[in-house]
Coordinates of C-alpha atoms in Angstrom, one line a residue:
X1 CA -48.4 -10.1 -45.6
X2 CA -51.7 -9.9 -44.6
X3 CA -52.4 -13.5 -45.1
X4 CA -49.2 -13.9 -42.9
X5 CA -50.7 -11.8 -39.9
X6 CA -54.2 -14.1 -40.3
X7 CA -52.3 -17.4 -39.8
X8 CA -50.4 -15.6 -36.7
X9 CA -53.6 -14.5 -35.2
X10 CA -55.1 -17.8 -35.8
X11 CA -52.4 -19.9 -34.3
X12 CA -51.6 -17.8 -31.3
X13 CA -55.0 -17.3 -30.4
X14 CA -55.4 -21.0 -31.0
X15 CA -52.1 -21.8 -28.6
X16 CA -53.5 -19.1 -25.7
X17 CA -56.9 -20.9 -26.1
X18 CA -55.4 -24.2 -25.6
X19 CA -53.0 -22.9 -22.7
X20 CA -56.0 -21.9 -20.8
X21 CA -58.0 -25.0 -21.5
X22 CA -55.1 -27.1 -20.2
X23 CA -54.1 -24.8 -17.4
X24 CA -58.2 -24.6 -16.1
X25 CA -58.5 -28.4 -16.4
X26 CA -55.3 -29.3 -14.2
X27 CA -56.7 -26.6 -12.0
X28 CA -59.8 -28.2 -11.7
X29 CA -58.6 -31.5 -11.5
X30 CA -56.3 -30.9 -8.9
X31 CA -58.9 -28.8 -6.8
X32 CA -61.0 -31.9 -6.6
X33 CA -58.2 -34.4 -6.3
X34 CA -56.9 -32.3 -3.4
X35 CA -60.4 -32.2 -1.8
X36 CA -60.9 -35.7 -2.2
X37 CA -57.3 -36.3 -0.7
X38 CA -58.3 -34.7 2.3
X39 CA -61.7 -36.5 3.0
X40 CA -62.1 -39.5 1.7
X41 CA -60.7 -40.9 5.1
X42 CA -64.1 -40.2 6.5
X43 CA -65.2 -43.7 6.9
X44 CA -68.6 -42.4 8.4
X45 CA -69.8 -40.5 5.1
X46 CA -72.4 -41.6 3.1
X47 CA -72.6 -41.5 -0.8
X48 CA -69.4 -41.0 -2.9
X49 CA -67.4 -40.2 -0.2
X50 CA -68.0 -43.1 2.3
X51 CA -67.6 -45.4 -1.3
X52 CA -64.3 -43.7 -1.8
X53 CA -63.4 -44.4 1.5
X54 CA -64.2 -48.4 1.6
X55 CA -62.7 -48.6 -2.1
X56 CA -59.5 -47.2 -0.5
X57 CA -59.0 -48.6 2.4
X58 CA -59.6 -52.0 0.5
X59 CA -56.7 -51.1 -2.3
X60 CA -54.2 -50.3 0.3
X61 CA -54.6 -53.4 2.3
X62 CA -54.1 -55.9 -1.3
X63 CA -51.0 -53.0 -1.8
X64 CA -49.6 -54.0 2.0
X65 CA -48.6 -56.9 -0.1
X66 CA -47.1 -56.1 -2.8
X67 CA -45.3 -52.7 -1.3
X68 CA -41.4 -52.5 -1.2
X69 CA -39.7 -51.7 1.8
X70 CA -37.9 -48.3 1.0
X71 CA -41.4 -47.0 -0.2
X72 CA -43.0 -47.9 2.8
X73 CA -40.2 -46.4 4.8
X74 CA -39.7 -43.0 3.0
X75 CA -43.7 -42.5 2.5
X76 CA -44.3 -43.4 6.5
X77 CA -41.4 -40.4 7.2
X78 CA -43.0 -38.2 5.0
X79 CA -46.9 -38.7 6.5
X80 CA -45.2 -38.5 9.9
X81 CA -43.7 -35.8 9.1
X82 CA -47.0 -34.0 7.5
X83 CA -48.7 -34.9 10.8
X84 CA -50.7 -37.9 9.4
X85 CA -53.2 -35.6 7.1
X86 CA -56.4 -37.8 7.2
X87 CA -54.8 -41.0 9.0
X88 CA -53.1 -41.7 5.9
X89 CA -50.6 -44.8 5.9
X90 CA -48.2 -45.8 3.7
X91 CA -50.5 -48.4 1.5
X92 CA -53.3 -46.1 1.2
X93 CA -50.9 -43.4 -0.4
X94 CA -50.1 -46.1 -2.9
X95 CA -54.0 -46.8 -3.6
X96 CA -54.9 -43.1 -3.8
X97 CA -51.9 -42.6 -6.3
X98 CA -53.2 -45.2 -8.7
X99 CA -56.7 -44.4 -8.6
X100 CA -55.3 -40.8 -9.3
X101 CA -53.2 -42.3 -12.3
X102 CA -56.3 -44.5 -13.2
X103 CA -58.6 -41.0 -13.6
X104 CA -56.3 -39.1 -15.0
X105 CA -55.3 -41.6 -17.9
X106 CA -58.9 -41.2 -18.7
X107 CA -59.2 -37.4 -18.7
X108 CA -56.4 -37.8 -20.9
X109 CA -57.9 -40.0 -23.1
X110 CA -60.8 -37.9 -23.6
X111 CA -59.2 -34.6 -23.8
X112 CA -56.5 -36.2 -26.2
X113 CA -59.5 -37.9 -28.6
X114 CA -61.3 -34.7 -28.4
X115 CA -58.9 -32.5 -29.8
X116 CA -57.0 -35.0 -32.1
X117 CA -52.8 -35.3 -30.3
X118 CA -51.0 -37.9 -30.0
X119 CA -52.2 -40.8 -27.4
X120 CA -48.5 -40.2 -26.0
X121 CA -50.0 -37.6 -24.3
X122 CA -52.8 -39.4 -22.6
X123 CA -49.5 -41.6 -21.0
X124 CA -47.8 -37.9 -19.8
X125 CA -51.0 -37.0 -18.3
X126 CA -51.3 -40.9 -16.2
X127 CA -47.8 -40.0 -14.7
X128 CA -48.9 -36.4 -13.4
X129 CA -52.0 -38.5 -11.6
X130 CA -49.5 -41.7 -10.3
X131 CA -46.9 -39.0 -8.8
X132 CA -49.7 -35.9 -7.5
X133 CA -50.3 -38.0 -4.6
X134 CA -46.9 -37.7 -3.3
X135 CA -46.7 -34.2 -4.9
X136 CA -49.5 -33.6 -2.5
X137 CA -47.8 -34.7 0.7
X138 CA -44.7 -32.8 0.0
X139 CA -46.8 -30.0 -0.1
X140 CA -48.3 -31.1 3.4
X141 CA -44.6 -31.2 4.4
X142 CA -44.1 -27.7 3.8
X143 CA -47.1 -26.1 4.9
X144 CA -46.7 -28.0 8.3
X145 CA -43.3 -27.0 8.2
X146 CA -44.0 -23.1 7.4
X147 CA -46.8 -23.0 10.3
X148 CA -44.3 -24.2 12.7
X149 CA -42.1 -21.8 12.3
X150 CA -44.0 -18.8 11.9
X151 CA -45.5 -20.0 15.6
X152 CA -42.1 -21.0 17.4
X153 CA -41.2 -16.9 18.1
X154 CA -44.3 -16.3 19.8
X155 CA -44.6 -19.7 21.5
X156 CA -40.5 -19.5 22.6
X157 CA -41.5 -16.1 23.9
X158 CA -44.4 -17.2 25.8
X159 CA -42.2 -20.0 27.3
X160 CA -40.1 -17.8 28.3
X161 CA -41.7 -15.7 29.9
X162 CA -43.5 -18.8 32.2
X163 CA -40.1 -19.6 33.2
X164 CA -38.8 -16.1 34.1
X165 CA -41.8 -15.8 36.1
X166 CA -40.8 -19.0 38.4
X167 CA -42.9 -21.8 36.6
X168 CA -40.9 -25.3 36.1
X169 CA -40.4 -26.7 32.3
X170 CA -43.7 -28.9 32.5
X171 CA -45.7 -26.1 34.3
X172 CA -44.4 -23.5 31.7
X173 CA -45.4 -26.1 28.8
X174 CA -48.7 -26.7 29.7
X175 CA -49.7 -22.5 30.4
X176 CA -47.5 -22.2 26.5
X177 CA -50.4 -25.1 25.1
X178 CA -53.5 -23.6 27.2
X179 CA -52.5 -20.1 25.6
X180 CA -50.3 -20.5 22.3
X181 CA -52.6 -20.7 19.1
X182 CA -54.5 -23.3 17.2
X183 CA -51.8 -25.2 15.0
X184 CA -49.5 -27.9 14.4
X185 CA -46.9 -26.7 17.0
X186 CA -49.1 -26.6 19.8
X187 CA -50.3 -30.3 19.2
X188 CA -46.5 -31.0 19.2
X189 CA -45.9 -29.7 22.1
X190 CA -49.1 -30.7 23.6
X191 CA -48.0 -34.1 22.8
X192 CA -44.6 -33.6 24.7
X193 CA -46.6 -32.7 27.7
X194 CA -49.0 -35.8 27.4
X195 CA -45.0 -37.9 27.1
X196 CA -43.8 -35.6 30.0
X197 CA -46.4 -36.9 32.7
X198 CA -46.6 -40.2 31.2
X199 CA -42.7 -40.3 33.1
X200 CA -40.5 -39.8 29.8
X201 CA -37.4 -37.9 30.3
X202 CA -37.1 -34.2 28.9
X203 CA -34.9 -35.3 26.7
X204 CA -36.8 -38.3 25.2
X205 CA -39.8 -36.2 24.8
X206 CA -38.2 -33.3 23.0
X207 CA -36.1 -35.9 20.6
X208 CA -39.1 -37.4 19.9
X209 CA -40.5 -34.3 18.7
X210 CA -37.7 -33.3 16.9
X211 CA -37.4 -36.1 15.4
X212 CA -41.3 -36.7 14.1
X213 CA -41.1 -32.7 12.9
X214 CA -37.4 -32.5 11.2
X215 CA -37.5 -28.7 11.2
X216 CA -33.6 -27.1 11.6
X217 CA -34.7 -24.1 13.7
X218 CA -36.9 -26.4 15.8
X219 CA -34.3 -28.9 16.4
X220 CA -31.4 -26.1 17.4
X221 CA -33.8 -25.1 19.9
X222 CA -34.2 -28.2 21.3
X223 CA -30.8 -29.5 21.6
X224 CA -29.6 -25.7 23.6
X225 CA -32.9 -26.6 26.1
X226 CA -31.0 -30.4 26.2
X227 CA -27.4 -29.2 26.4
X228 CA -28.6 -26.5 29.3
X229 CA -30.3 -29.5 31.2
X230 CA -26.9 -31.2 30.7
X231 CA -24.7 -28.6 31.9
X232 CA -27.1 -27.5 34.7
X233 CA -27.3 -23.9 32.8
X234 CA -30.1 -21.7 34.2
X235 CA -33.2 -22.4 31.8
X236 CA -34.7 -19.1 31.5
X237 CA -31.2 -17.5 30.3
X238 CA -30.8 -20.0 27.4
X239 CA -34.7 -19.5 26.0
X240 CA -34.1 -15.7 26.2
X241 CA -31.4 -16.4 23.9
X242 CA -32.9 -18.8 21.9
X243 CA -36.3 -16.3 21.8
X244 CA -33.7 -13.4 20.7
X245 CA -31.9 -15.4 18.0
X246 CA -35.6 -16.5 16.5
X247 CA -36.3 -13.3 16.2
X248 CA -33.3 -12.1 14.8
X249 CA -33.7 -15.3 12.2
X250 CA -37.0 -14.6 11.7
X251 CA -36.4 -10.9 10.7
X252 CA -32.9 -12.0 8.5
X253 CA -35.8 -14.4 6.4
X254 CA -38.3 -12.0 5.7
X255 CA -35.4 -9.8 4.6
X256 CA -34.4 -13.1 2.4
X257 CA -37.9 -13.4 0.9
X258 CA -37.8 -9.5 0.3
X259 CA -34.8 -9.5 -1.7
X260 CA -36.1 -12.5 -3.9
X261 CA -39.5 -10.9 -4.7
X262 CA -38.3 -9.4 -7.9
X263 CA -36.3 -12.1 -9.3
X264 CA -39.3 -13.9 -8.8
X265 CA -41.7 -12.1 -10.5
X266 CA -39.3 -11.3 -13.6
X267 CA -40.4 -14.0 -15.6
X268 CA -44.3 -13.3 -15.2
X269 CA -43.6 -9.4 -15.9
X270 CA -41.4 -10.9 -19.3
X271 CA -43.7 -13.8 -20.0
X272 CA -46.8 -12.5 -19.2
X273 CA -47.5 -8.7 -18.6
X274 CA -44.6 -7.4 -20.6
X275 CA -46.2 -8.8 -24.0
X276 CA -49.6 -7.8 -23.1
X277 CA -48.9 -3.9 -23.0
X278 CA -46.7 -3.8 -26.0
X279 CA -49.4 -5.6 -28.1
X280 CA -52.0 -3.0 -26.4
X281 CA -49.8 0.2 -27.1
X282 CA -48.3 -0.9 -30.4
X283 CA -50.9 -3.2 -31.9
X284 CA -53.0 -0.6 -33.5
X285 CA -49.7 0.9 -35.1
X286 CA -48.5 -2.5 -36.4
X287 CA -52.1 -3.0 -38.4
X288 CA -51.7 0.5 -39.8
X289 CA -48.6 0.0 -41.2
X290 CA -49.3 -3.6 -42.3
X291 CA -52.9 -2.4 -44.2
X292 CA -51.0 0.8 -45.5
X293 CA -53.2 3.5 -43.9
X294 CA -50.3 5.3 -42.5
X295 CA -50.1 8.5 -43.9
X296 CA -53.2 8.1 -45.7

């Protein structure tokens, strides 16, 4: 028995040791993929950086070749809709993910020859590098996506107000991007301005928008302001509606997220905390009863 609990102890402290190893390399491998994601579309930096940036922009320009058309197409959507992080286009997405398939084969090599698995794995950790790129830009996605709409209610209401007050849409606009915060809404709608006194339509400026940020609550705002131009319906009464039913939809999803919490953090309690305390409280026992020093 008690050769039975060394082997345990051995191989789960041997798996927990491993777990961590893995988990603080992909960390750290991530961290600085994501860093160098983010800069190394600064053509004007010296050292590594600049280098990165020439070897780059030279990969995605032999890739403009040999890219197919539906990647080109669904990567372009997906930087437009991330606000173009860095300038990126299409090709240079497809450089950054090989070079990230091309470093990460090599981390696997070395991790994998270090600790004596299979080479197979080495191949499972080149196709978390080819796809973190895009992983990466999803994530973009959504955290453009989550900043706009935590600063449409306060922008709407700010809107709203202008236009109560007697200011026309463009006039109301422009005193919503001189006041609203720093973020990716405001350069939306600061670009809808810059279209607005260029001498596109209302409509053609708010589609556009819509249509570059492919948000639902965004876009069923904009189609009431378009419908109400339509129909010749008072503007100020359809954004106090609008600015009442964000709020009400804005309340209704932190209720939503709420209610989820402890689903959510089930499987950490079981996977995680749960095992920790019973080891903690009922380890000692165990190795009494296992030795034979209970009872004396």
């Amino acid at each position: 028995m008690q050769e039975v609990l060394t082997y345990l102890l051995m191989g789960g402290s041997a798996l927990l040791t491993a777990g961590a190893v893995a988990f603080l390399g992909i960390g750290l491998y991530t961290n600085i993929l994501e860093r160098f994601l983010t800069e190394v579309r600064d053509e004007s930096a010296g050292g590594m950086k600049g280098a990165g940036s020439v070897a780059i922009r030279k990969l995605g320009a032999m890739n403009r070749r040999f890219m197919w058309p539906g990647y080109e197409s669904k990567t372009r959507r997906k930087l437009i809709k991330a606000g173009e992080p860095s300038q990126y286009k299409p090709e240079d997405i497809m450089a950054l993910q090989e070079v990230s398939a091309f470093f990460a084969l090599l981390a696997g090599l070395f991790v994998v020859n270090g600790i004596g698995m299979n080479l197979a794995w080495s191949l499972l950790v080149m196709l978390l590098g080819l796809f973190y790129p895009l992983i990466w830009l999803n994530d973009q996605v959504k955290r453009r996506h989550l900043a706009i709409s935590r600063a449409l209610p306060y922008n709407l209401d700010l809107l709203t107000l202008s236009v109560e007050a007697g200011m026309d849409f463009t006039g109301a606009l422009a005193k919503v991007v001189e006041k609203g915060r720093q973020g990716p809404l405001r350069e939306e709608l600061q670009l809808v301005l810059k279209q607005l006194k260029m001498g596109k339509t209302r409509e053609e400026a708010l589609k556009s928008m819509i249509v570059r940020v492919d948000l639902p609550s965004l876009t069923t705002f904009v189609t009431a302001l378009i419908q109400a131009d339509k129909m010749g319906t008072s503007l100020g009464k359809v954004l106090r509606i609008q600015s009442t039913q964000m709020r009400i939809d804005r309340t209704q999803r932190a209720e939503k997220l709420a209610g989820e919490a402890p689903v959510k953090m089930l499987f950490p309690l079981i996977a995680c905390i749960f095992p920790t305390v019973f080891m903690v409280l009922f380890g000692p026992i165990v190795f009494q009863f296992m030795f034979g020093n209970v009872g004396g």
